[in-house]
Short mmCIF file of N, CA and C in Angstrom, two decimals:
data_model
loop_
_atom_site.label_atom_id
_atom_site.label_comp_id
_atom_site.label_asym_id
_atom_site.label_seq_id
_atom_site.Cartn_x
_atom_site.Cartn_y
_atom_site.Cartn_z
N MET E 1 -7.56 12.37 6.33
CA MET E 1 -6.66 11.56 5.54
C MET E 1 -5.41 11.27 6.37
N GLU E 2 -4.86 10.04 6.21
CA GLU E 2 -3.64 9.70 6.94
C GLU E 2 -2.46 10.48 6.40
N SER E 3 -1.45 10.59 7.22
CA SER E 3 -0.24 11.29 6.80
C SER E 3 0.40 10.53 5.65
N ALA E 4 0.99 11.24 4.71
CA ALA E 4 1.57 10.63 3.52
C ALA E 4 2.63 9.60 3.84
N PHE E 5 3.37 9.79 4.93
CA PHE E 5 4.45 8.85 5.18
C PHE E 5 4.06 7.74 6.13
N GLU E 6 2.80 7.66 6.49
CA GLU E 6 2.36 6.56 7.34
C GLU E 6 1.79 5.41 6.53
N ALA E 7 1.35 5.62 5.34
CA ALA E 7 0.62 4.62 4.59
C ALA E 7 1.54 3.66 3.83
N THR E 8 2.45 3.04 4.54
CA THR E 8 3.33 2.05 3.94
C THR E 8 4.10 1.35 5.05
N THR E 9 4.89 0.37 4.68
CA THR E 9 5.79 -0.27 5.65
C THR E 9 7.09 -0.63 4.96
N ILE E 10 8.19 -0.24 5.59
CA ILE E 10 9.53 -0.61 5.14
C ILE E 10 10.25 -1.16 6.37
N VAL E 11 10.95 -2.28 6.22
CA VAL E 11 11.73 -2.85 7.32
C VAL E 11 13.13 -3.18 6.82
N ALA E 12 14.12 -3.00 7.68
CA ALA E 12 15.51 -3.33 7.35
C ALA E 12 16.09 -4.21 8.44
N VAL E 13 16.83 -5.22 8.00
CA VAL E 13 17.49 -6.16 8.92
C VAL E 13 18.97 -6.20 8.55
N LEU E 14 19.80 -5.68 9.45
CA LEU E 14 21.24 -5.64 9.25
C LEU E 14 21.89 -6.62 10.20
N ASP E 15 22.74 -7.51 9.67
CA ASP E 15 23.49 -8.42 10.52
C ASP E 15 24.92 -8.52 10.01
N GLU E 16 25.67 -9.46 10.54
CA GLU E 16 27.09 -9.57 10.17
C GLU E 16 27.30 -9.99 8.72
N THR E 17 26.23 -10.45 8.05
CA THR E 17 26.36 -10.87 6.65
C THR E 17 25.93 -9.79 5.66
N GLY E 18 25.30 -8.71 6.15
CA GLY E 18 24.82 -7.66 5.26
C GLY E 18 23.47 -7.15 5.69
N VAL E 19 22.66 -6.74 4.70
CA VAL E 19 21.36 -6.14 5.01
C VAL E 19 20.29 -6.67 4.05
N ALA E 20 19.07 -6.74 4.55
CA ALA E 20 17.88 -6.98 3.73
C ALA E 20 16.90 -5.86 4.05
N VAL E 21 16.39 -5.23 3.00
CA VAL E 21 15.40 -4.17 3.16
C VAL E 21 14.17 -4.60 2.36
N ALA E 22 13.01 -4.57 3.02
CA ALA E 22 11.77 -5.00 2.38
C ALA E 22 10.73 -3.90 2.50
N GLY E 23 9.90 -3.79 1.47
CA GLY E 23 8.81 -2.84 1.48
C GLY E 23 7.58 -3.42 0.83
N ASP E 24 6.43 -2.97 1.28
CA ASP E 24 5.18 -3.44 0.68
C ASP E 24 4.91 -2.66 -0.61
N GLY E 25 3.87 -3.06 -1.33
CA GLY E 25 3.58 -2.43 -2.61
C GLY E 25 2.31 -1.63 -2.66
N GLN E 26 1.63 -1.49 -1.53
CA GLN E 26 0.32 -0.85 -1.55
C GLN E 26 0.41 0.67 -1.59
N VAL E 27 -0.38 1.27 -2.49
CA VAL E 27 -0.52 2.72 -2.55
C VAL E 27 -1.99 3.01 -2.29
N THR E 28 -2.23 3.80 -1.24
CA THR E 28 -3.61 4.15 -0.89
C THR E 28 -3.86 5.62 -1.16
N MET E 29 -5.11 5.92 -1.45
CA MET E 29 -5.55 7.29 -1.62
C MET E 29 -6.62 7.52 -0.56
N GLY E 30 -6.31 8.42 0.36
CA GLY E 30 -7.24 8.64 1.46
C GLY E 30 -7.23 7.45 2.41
N GLN E 31 -8.34 7.24 3.07
CA GLN E 31 -8.39 6.20 4.08
C GLN E 31 -9.00 4.89 3.59
N ASN E 32 -9.54 4.86 2.37
CA ASN E 32 -10.25 3.64 2.01
C ASN E 32 -10.13 3.21 0.55
N VAL E 33 -9.21 3.76 -0.20
CA VAL E 33 -9.08 3.36 -1.59
C VAL E 33 -7.65 2.91 -1.86
N VAL E 34 -7.50 1.67 -2.33
CA VAL E 34 -6.20 1.16 -2.75
C VAL E 34 -6.05 1.46 -4.23
N MET E 35 -5.04 2.25 -4.57
CA MET E 35 -4.83 2.66 -5.96
C MET E 35 -3.90 1.71 -6.72
N LYS E 36 -2.98 1.07 -5.98
CA LYS E 36 -2.00 0.20 -6.62
C LYS E 36 -1.54 -0.83 -5.61
N HIS E 37 -1.22 -2.02 -6.10
CA HIS E 37 -0.79 -3.10 -5.21
C HIS E 37 0.69 -3.42 -5.32
N SER E 38 1.35 -2.95 -6.37
CA SER E 38 2.72 -3.40 -6.63
C SER E 38 3.73 -2.26 -6.80
N ALA E 39 3.60 -1.22 -6.00
CA ALA E 39 4.57 -0.11 -6.06
C ALA E 39 5.93 -0.59 -5.55
N ARG E 40 6.97 0.02 -6.04
CA ARG E 40 8.33 -0.34 -5.65
C ARG E 40 8.89 0.77 -4.75
N LYS E 41 8.88 0.53 -3.43
CA LYS E 41 9.28 1.54 -2.45
C LYS E 41 10.69 1.29 -1.91
N VAL E 42 11.31 0.22 -2.36
CA VAL E 42 12.68 -0.12 -1.98
C VAL E 42 13.49 -0.18 -3.26
N ARG E 43 14.64 0.52 -3.27
CA ARG E 43 15.47 0.58 -4.47
C ARG E 43 16.95 0.54 -4.13
N ARG E 44 17.72 0.13 -5.13
CA ARG E 44 19.17 0.20 -5.05
C ARG E 44 19.60 1.49 -5.74
N ILE E 45 20.55 2.19 -5.13
CA ILE E 45 21.10 3.39 -5.75
C ILE E 45 22.61 3.35 -5.61
N HIS E 46 23.26 4.35 -6.14
CA HIS E 46 24.71 4.52 -6.07
C HIS E 46 25.45 3.24 -6.51
N HIS E 47 25.30 2.92 -7.79
CA HIS E 47 25.97 1.78 -8.40
C HIS E 47 25.57 0.47 -7.71
N ASP E 48 24.33 0.39 -7.26
CA ASP E 48 23.77 -0.78 -6.57
C ASP E 48 24.45 -1.10 -5.25
N LYS E 49 25.14 -0.13 -4.66
CA LYS E 49 25.87 -0.36 -3.41
C LYS E 49 25.09 0.08 -2.17
N VAL E 50 23.97 0.79 -2.37
CA VAL E 50 23.16 1.28 -1.27
C VAL E 50 21.71 0.92 -1.55
N VAL E 51 21.02 0.44 -0.51
CA VAL E 51 19.59 0.16 -0.61
C VAL E 51 18.85 1.20 0.21
N VAL E 52 17.80 1.76 -0.38
CA VAL E 52 16.97 2.74 0.32
C VAL E 52 15.52 2.30 0.26
N GLY E 53 14.81 2.62 1.33
CA GLY E 53 13.37 2.40 1.39
C GLY E 53 12.72 3.69 1.82
N PHE E 54 11.54 3.96 1.30
CA PHE E 54 10.92 5.26 1.48
C PHE E 54 9.47 5.12 1.89
N ALA E 55 9.07 5.92 2.85
CA ALA E 55 7.66 6.04 3.22
C ALA E 55 7.26 7.49 2.99
N GLY E 56 6.38 7.72 2.03
CA GLY E 56 5.94 9.06 1.70
C GLY E 56 5.36 9.10 0.30
N ALA E 57 5.09 10.27 -0.20
CA ALA E 57 4.52 10.44 -1.53
C ALA E 57 5.56 10.10 -2.60
N THR E 58 5.10 9.59 -3.73
CA THR E 58 5.98 9.15 -4.81
C THR E 58 6.90 10.25 -5.31
N ALA E 59 6.36 11.41 -5.56
CA ALA E 59 7.19 12.52 -6.06
C ALA E 59 8.26 12.88 -5.03
N ASP E 60 7.89 12.85 -3.75
CA ASP E 60 8.86 13.13 -2.70
C ASP E 60 9.96 12.06 -2.69
N ALA E 61 9.56 10.82 -2.90
CA ALA E 61 10.53 9.72 -2.92
C ALA E 61 11.57 9.94 -4.02
N PHE E 62 11.12 10.23 -5.23
CA PHE E 62 12.05 10.42 -6.33
C PHE E 62 12.97 11.61 -6.09
N THR E 63 12.42 12.67 -5.53
CA THR E 63 13.23 13.85 -5.22
C THR E 63 14.32 13.49 -4.21
N LEU E 64 13.94 12.79 -3.16
CA LEU E 64 14.92 12.44 -2.12
C LEU E 64 15.93 11.41 -2.62
N PHE E 65 15.49 10.43 -3.40
CA PHE E 65 16.42 9.44 -3.95
C PHE E 65 17.48 10.13 -4.80
N GLU E 66 17.05 11.06 -5.66
CA GLU E 66 17.99 11.81 -6.50
C GLU E 66 18.98 12.61 -5.66
N ARG E 67 18.47 13.33 -4.69
CA ARG E 67 19.34 14.14 -3.82
C ARG E 67 20.31 13.26 -3.04
N PHE E 68 19.80 12.15 -2.54
CA PHE E 68 20.65 11.26 -1.75
C PHE E 68 21.74 10.64 -2.62
N GLU E 69 21.37 10.23 -3.81
CA GLU E 69 22.37 9.65 -4.71
C GLU E 69 23.44 10.68 -5.07
N SER E 70 23.06 11.92 -5.26
CA SER E 70 24.07 12.95 -5.55
C SER E 70 24.98 13.17 -4.34
N LYS E 71 24.43 13.09 -3.14
CA LYS E 71 25.26 13.20 -1.92
C LYS E 71 26.21 12.02 -1.83
N LEU E 72 25.74 10.83 -2.15
CA LEU E 72 26.62 9.66 -2.14
C LEU E 72 27.76 9.82 -3.16
N ASP E 73 27.44 10.35 -4.33
CA ASP E 73 28.47 10.61 -5.33
C ASP E 73 29.47 11.65 -4.81
N GLU E 74 28.93 12.72 -4.25
CA GLU E 74 29.78 13.81 -3.74
C GLU E 74 30.74 13.32 -2.66
N PHE E 75 30.27 12.43 -1.80
CA PHE E 75 31.10 11.94 -0.69
C PHE E 75 31.63 10.53 -0.93
N LYS E 76 31.74 10.17 -2.21
CA LYS E 76 32.39 8.93 -2.65
C LYS E 76 31.85 7.69 -1.93
N GLY E 77 30.53 7.63 -1.78
CA GLY E 77 29.88 6.46 -1.21
C GLY E 77 29.87 6.39 0.31
N ASN E 78 30.37 7.42 0.98
CA ASN E 78 30.37 7.44 2.45
C ASN E 78 28.93 7.64 2.92
N LEU E 79 28.31 6.55 3.37
CA LEU E 79 26.89 6.58 3.71
C LEU E 79 26.58 7.52 4.87
N LEU E 80 27.39 7.51 5.90
CA LEU E 80 27.14 8.38 7.05
C LEU E 80 27.21 9.85 6.64
N ARG E 81 28.25 10.23 5.95
CA ARG E 81 28.42 11.62 5.54
C ARG E 81 27.30 12.07 4.61
N ALA E 82 26.96 11.20 3.63
CA ALA E 82 25.88 11.54 2.70
C ALA E 82 24.55 11.66 3.44
N SER E 83 24.32 10.80 4.41
CA SER E 83 23.07 10.84 5.19
C SER E 83 22.96 12.12 6.00
N VAL E 84 24.03 12.49 6.67
CA VAL E 84 24.03 13.71 7.47
C VAL E 84 23.83 14.94 6.58
N GLU E 85 24.51 14.98 5.45
CA GLU E 85 24.37 16.13 4.55
C GLU E 85 22.97 16.21 3.95
N LEU E 86 22.38 15.06 3.59
CA LEU E 86 21.01 15.08 3.09
C LEU E 86 20.05 15.55 4.17
N ALA E 87 20.22 15.06 5.39
CA ALA E 87 19.35 15.47 6.50
C ALA E 87 19.45 16.97 6.75
N LYS E 88 20.67 17.52 6.65
CA LYS E 88 20.83 18.97 6.83
C LYS E 88 20.10 19.73 5.74
N ASP E 89 20.28 19.30 4.49
CA ASP E 89 19.58 19.95 3.38
C ASP E 89 18.08 19.82 3.53
N TRP E 90 17.65 18.63 3.89
CA TRP E 90 16.23 18.33 4.03
C TRP E 90 15.59 19.24 5.08
N ARG E 91 16.32 19.49 6.13
CA ARG E 91 15.80 20.31 7.22
C ARG E 91 15.81 21.80 6.88
N THR E 92 16.80 22.25 6.13
CA THR E 92 16.97 23.68 5.91
C THR E 92 16.49 24.19 4.55
N ASP E 93 16.44 23.34 3.54
CA ASP E 93 16.03 23.76 2.21
C ASP E 93 14.54 24.10 2.19
N LYS E 94 14.21 25.23 1.63
CA LYS E 94 12.84 25.74 1.62
C LYS E 94 11.87 24.74 0.97
N PHE E 95 12.30 24.11 -0.11
CA PHE E 95 11.46 23.13 -0.81
C PHE E 95 11.44 21.79 -0.10
N LEU E 96 12.60 21.29 0.22
CA LEU E 96 12.70 19.94 0.81
C LEU E 96 12.02 19.83 2.18
N ARG E 97 12.09 20.88 2.97
CA ARG E 97 11.55 20.76 4.33
C ARG E 97 10.05 20.60 4.36
N ARG E 98 9.39 20.82 3.23
CA ARG E 98 7.95 20.58 3.14
C ARG E 98 7.62 19.10 2.95
N LEU E 99 8.61 18.30 2.62
CA LEU E 99 8.36 16.88 2.39
C LEU E 99 8.14 16.18 3.73
N GLU E 100 7.03 15.49 3.83
CA GLU E 100 6.76 14.70 5.02
C GLU E 100 7.06 13.26 4.67
N ALA E 101 8.20 12.79 5.10
CA ALA E 101 8.64 11.47 4.68
C ALA E 101 9.67 10.92 5.66
N LEU E 102 9.94 9.65 5.50
CA LEU E 102 11.03 8.98 6.21
C LEU E 102 11.75 8.10 5.20
N MET E 103 13.03 7.87 5.45
CA MET E 103 13.81 7.03 4.55
C MET E 103 14.74 6.15 5.37
N LEU E 104 14.89 4.90 4.93
CA LEU E 104 15.90 3.99 5.47
C LEU E 104 16.99 3.86 4.42
N ALA E 105 18.24 3.78 4.86
CA ALA E 105 19.35 3.61 3.92
C ALA E 105 20.39 2.70 4.53
N SER E 106 20.94 1.79 3.71
CA SER E 106 21.98 0.89 4.18
C SER E 106 22.93 0.53 3.05
N ASP E 107 24.19 0.37 3.43
CA ASP E 107 25.20 -0.10 2.49
C ASP E 107 25.66 -1.52 2.84
N GLY E 108 24.95 -2.18 3.72
CA GLY E 108 25.31 -3.53 4.15
C GLY E 108 26.19 -3.55 5.38
N GLU E 109 26.74 -2.40 5.74
CA GLU E 109 27.54 -2.28 6.95
C GLU E 109 26.89 -1.37 7.97
N HIS E 110 26.21 -0.34 7.49
CA HIS E 110 25.53 0.63 8.34
C HIS E 110 24.07 0.72 7.91
N LEU E 111 23.23 1.11 8.86
CA LEU E 111 21.81 1.29 8.61
C LEU E 111 21.38 2.58 9.29
N PHE E 112 20.71 3.45 8.53
CA PHE E 112 20.27 4.74 9.06
C PHE E 112 18.80 4.99 8.74
N VAL E 113 18.12 5.64 9.67
CA VAL E 113 16.79 6.19 9.45
C VAL E 113 16.99 7.69 9.30
N LEU E 114 16.48 8.27 8.21
CA LEU E 114 16.63 9.70 7.94
C LEU E 114 15.25 10.35 7.92
N SER E 115 15.19 11.57 8.46
CA SER E 115 13.93 12.30 8.45
C SER E 115 14.16 13.76 8.08
N GLY E 116 13.07 14.43 7.76
CA GLY E 116 13.12 15.84 7.40
C GLY E 116 13.35 16.77 8.57
N THR E 117 13.35 16.22 9.79
CA THR E 117 13.63 17.06 10.96
C THR E 117 15.13 17.04 11.28
N GLY E 118 15.91 16.41 10.43
CA GLY E 118 17.36 16.39 10.63
C GLY E 118 17.87 15.14 11.32
N ASP E 119 17.00 14.17 11.57
CA ASP E 119 17.43 12.95 12.24
C ASP E 119 18.21 12.04 11.30
N VAL E 120 19.30 11.51 11.82
CA VAL E 120 20.04 10.42 11.19
C VAL E 120 20.30 9.45 12.33
N ILE E 121 19.48 8.40 12.38
CA ILE E 121 19.51 7.48 13.51
C ILE E 121 20.04 6.12 13.05
N GLU E 122 21.03 5.62 13.76
CA GLU E 122 21.55 4.28 13.51
C GLU E 122 21.05 3.39 14.65
N PRO E 123 20.16 2.45 14.35
CA PRO E 123 19.61 1.62 15.43
C PRO E 123 20.67 0.74 16.09
N ASP E 124 20.49 0.52 17.40
CA ASP E 124 21.44 -0.28 18.17
C ASP E 124 21.47 -1.74 17.75
N ASP E 125 20.32 -2.28 17.37
CA ASP E 125 20.23 -3.72 17.11
C ASP E 125 20.23 -4.11 15.64
N GLY E 126 20.46 -3.14 14.74
CA GLY E 126 20.49 -3.46 13.31
C GLY E 126 19.12 -3.66 12.70
N LEU E 127 18.07 -3.27 13.42
CA LEU E 127 16.71 -3.42 12.92
C LEU E 127 16.03 -2.06 12.91
N ALA E 128 15.33 -1.75 11.83
CA ALA E 128 14.60 -0.49 11.74
C ALA E 128 13.39 -0.69 10.85
N ALA E 129 12.35 0.08 11.11
CA ALA E 129 11.15 0.03 10.28
C ALA E 129 10.49 1.40 10.31
N ILE E 130 9.87 1.76 9.19
CA ILE E 130 9.16 3.04 9.07
C ILE E 130 7.80 2.81 8.45
N GLY E 131 6.94 3.80 8.58
CA GLY E 131 5.61 3.74 8.00
C GLY E 131 4.58 3.26 9.00
N SER E 132 3.34 3.20 8.55
CA SER E 132 2.25 2.85 9.46
C SER E 132 2.37 1.44 10.01
N GLY E 133 2.90 0.53 9.23
CA GLY E 133 3.10 -0.84 9.70
C GLY E 133 4.46 -1.05 10.32
N GLY E 134 5.25 0.01 10.43
CA GLY E 134 6.61 -0.09 10.97
C GLY E 134 6.69 -0.72 12.35
N PRO E 135 5.87 -0.29 13.30
CA PRO E 135 5.95 -0.91 14.63
C PRO E 135 5.66 -2.42 14.62
N PHE E 136 4.72 -2.84 13.77
CA PHE E 136 4.41 -4.27 13.67
C PHE E 136 5.59 -5.04 13.08
N ALA E 137 6.15 -4.51 11.98
CA ALA E 137 7.27 -5.17 11.32
C ALA E 137 8.50 -5.19 12.23
N LEU E 138 8.75 -4.10 12.95
CA LEU E 138 9.90 -4.04 13.83
C LEU E 138 9.76 -5.03 14.98
N SER E 139 8.57 -5.12 15.56
CA SER E 139 8.35 -6.09 16.64
C SER E 139 8.57 -7.51 16.15
N ALA E 140 8.03 -7.82 14.99
CA ALA E 140 8.21 -9.16 14.42
C ALA E 140 9.68 -9.44 14.14
N ALA E 141 10.38 -8.45 13.58
CA ALA E 141 11.80 -8.63 13.26
C ALA E 141 12.61 -8.89 14.52
N ARG E 142 12.31 -8.17 15.58
CA ARG E 142 13.04 -8.38 16.84
C ARG E 142 12.80 -9.79 17.38
N ALA E 143 11.56 -10.23 17.38
CA ALA E 143 11.26 -11.57 17.88
C ALA E 143 11.91 -12.65 17.02
N LEU E 144 11.82 -12.50 15.70
CA LEU E 144 12.40 -13.50 14.80
C LEU E 144 13.92 -13.53 14.91
N THR E 145 14.53 -12.36 15.02
CA THR E 145 15.98 -12.29 15.14
C THR E 145 16.46 -12.95 16.42
N ARG E 146 15.74 -12.74 17.49
CA ARG E 146 16.13 -13.29 18.79
C ARG E 146 15.87 -14.78 18.94
N HIS E 147 14.81 -15.27 18.30
CA HIS E 147 14.36 -16.62 18.64
C HIS E 147 14.24 -17.61 17.49
N ALA E 148 14.26 -17.17 16.25
CA ALA E 148 13.97 -18.09 15.16
C ALA E 148 15.19 -18.59 14.40
N GLY E 149 16.33 -17.94 14.56
CA GLY E 149 17.52 -18.38 13.84
C GLY E 149 17.40 -18.27 12.33
N MET E 150 16.65 -17.29 11.85
CA MET E 150 16.44 -17.09 10.42
C MET E 150 17.48 -16.14 9.84
N ASP E 151 17.73 -16.26 8.52
CA ASP E 151 18.64 -15.33 7.86
C ASP E 151 17.95 -13.98 7.67
N LYS E 152 18.73 -12.95 7.35
CA LYS E 152 18.22 -11.57 7.28
C LYS E 152 17.08 -11.40 6.29
N ARG E 153 17.18 -12.02 5.13
CA ARG E 153 16.12 -11.90 4.12
C ARG E 153 14.82 -12.53 4.63
N SER E 154 14.91 -13.68 5.23
CA SER E 154 13.72 -14.36 5.76
C SER E 154 13.08 -13.56 6.88
N VAL E 155 13.91 -12.97 7.75
CA VAL E 155 13.37 -12.13 8.83
C VAL E 155 12.64 -10.93 8.24
N ALA E 156 13.24 -10.26 7.27
CA ALA E 156 12.59 -9.10 6.65
C ALA E 156 11.28 -9.51 5.98
N GLU E 157 11.30 -10.59 5.24
CA GLU E 157 10.09 -11.03 4.54
C GLU E 157 8.98 -11.41 5.51
N GLU E 158 9.28 -12.20 6.51
CA GLU E 158 8.26 -12.64 7.46
C GLU E 158 7.76 -11.47 8.30
N SER E 159 8.63 -10.54 8.64
CA SER E 159 8.22 -9.34 9.39
C SER E 159 7.21 -8.52 8.59
N MET E 160 7.45 -8.41 7.29
CA MET E 160 6.53 -7.68 6.43
C MET E 160 5.19 -8.40 6.32
N ARG E 161 5.22 -9.71 6.29
CA ARG E 161 3.97 -10.48 6.22
C ARG E 161 3.14 -10.28 7.49
N VAL E 162 3.80 -10.24 8.64
CA VAL E 162 3.11 -9.96 9.90
C VAL E 162 2.48 -8.56 9.85
N ALA E 163 3.26 -7.58 9.41
CA ALA E 163 2.74 -6.21 9.32
C ALA E 163 1.54 -6.15 8.38
N ALA E 164 1.59 -6.88 7.27
CA ALA E 164 0.49 -6.87 6.30
C ALA E 164 -0.78 -7.45 6.89
N GLU E 165 -0.64 -8.36 7.83
CA GLU E 165 -1.82 -8.94 8.49
C GLU E 165 -2.46 -7.95 9.46
N LEU E 166 -1.71 -6.98 9.94
CA LEU E 166 -2.19 -6.07 10.97
C LEU E 166 -2.49 -4.66 10.50
N CYS E 167 -1.76 -4.17 9.53
CA CYS E 167 -1.88 -2.78 9.09
C CYS E 167 -2.67 -2.71 7.78
N VAL E 168 -3.75 -1.95 7.77
CA VAL E 168 -4.59 -1.85 6.57
C VAL E 168 -3.89 -1.10 5.42
N TYR E 169 -2.81 -0.39 5.71
CA TYR E 169 -2.09 0.35 4.68
C TYR E 169 -0.87 -0.43 4.16
N THR E 170 -0.78 -1.70 4.51
CA THR E 170 0.36 -2.54 4.13
C THR E 170 -0.16 -3.81 3.47
N ASN E 171 0.42 -4.18 2.33
CA ASN E 171 0.04 -5.44 1.71
C ASN E 171 1.22 -6.40 1.66
N ASP E 172 0.99 -7.57 1.09
CA ASP E 172 2.03 -8.60 1.05
C ASP E 172 2.70 -8.72 -0.32
N GLN E 173 2.58 -7.68 -1.15
CA GLN E 173 3.28 -7.62 -2.43
C GLN E 173 4.62 -6.95 -2.17
N LEU E 174 5.64 -7.76 -1.90
CA LEU E 174 6.89 -7.24 -1.35
C LEU E 174 7.97 -7.03 -2.40
N THR E 175 8.78 -6.02 -2.15
CA THR E 175 10.05 -5.83 -2.83
C THR E 175 11.12 -6.00 -1.75
N ILE E 176 12.08 -6.89 -2.01
CA ILE E 176 13.15 -7.13 -1.04
C ILE E 176 14.48 -7.00 -1.78
N GLU E 177 15.34 -6.16 -1.23
CA GLU E 177 16.69 -5.98 -1.77
C GLU E 177 17.69 -6.33 -0.67
N THR E 178 18.74 -7.03 -1.05
CA THR E 178 19.78 -7.39 -0.09
C THR E 178 21.15 -6.93 -0.59
N ILE E 179 22.02 -6.67 0.36
CA ILE E 179 23.43 -6.41 0.08
C ILE E 179 24.21 -7.31 1.03
N ASP E 180 25.06 -8.13 0.45
CA ASP E 180 25.92 -8.99 1.27
C ASP E 180 27.28 -8.36 1.43
N ARG E 181 27.87 -8.58 2.60
CA ARG E 181 29.22 -8.05 2.85
C ARG E 181 30.26 -8.91 2.20
#
């Protein structure tokens, strides 16, 4: 069976106007059964000021979203501080460290990739992707950003469509959330 956090695709495009985060809707069980086509893996949290995307099991997603939102509340919306504190908890907490997942988070000014190994990575170019289709979506986003002159939402959407054509664990039933500066 594939790893729980590989069977999805989430892409984020951050530019001077804000951020667009897109995720597919496919939920697979094992290597060959699609259980759902329209899951919502991208959400707004913290008074709709932060967008998060998640690659992993549903129960893990809800657990991390709740924890992350409480960290955002605790640190008054400071995305970097909340991300670092969640990553520390995720790495050291006996329960949380069992979660095999990745998360993208953005407030429209910053973009971070968070992992259970304690990583909080801010990409140099404002582009990030996670999940099994992540490399495909990231490659497409880089090419579109450099050469197509498209807005952030269009880049995220088209990047996801490319990933859906290549990755069997990614479909084209997209959820896209944007935050403008």
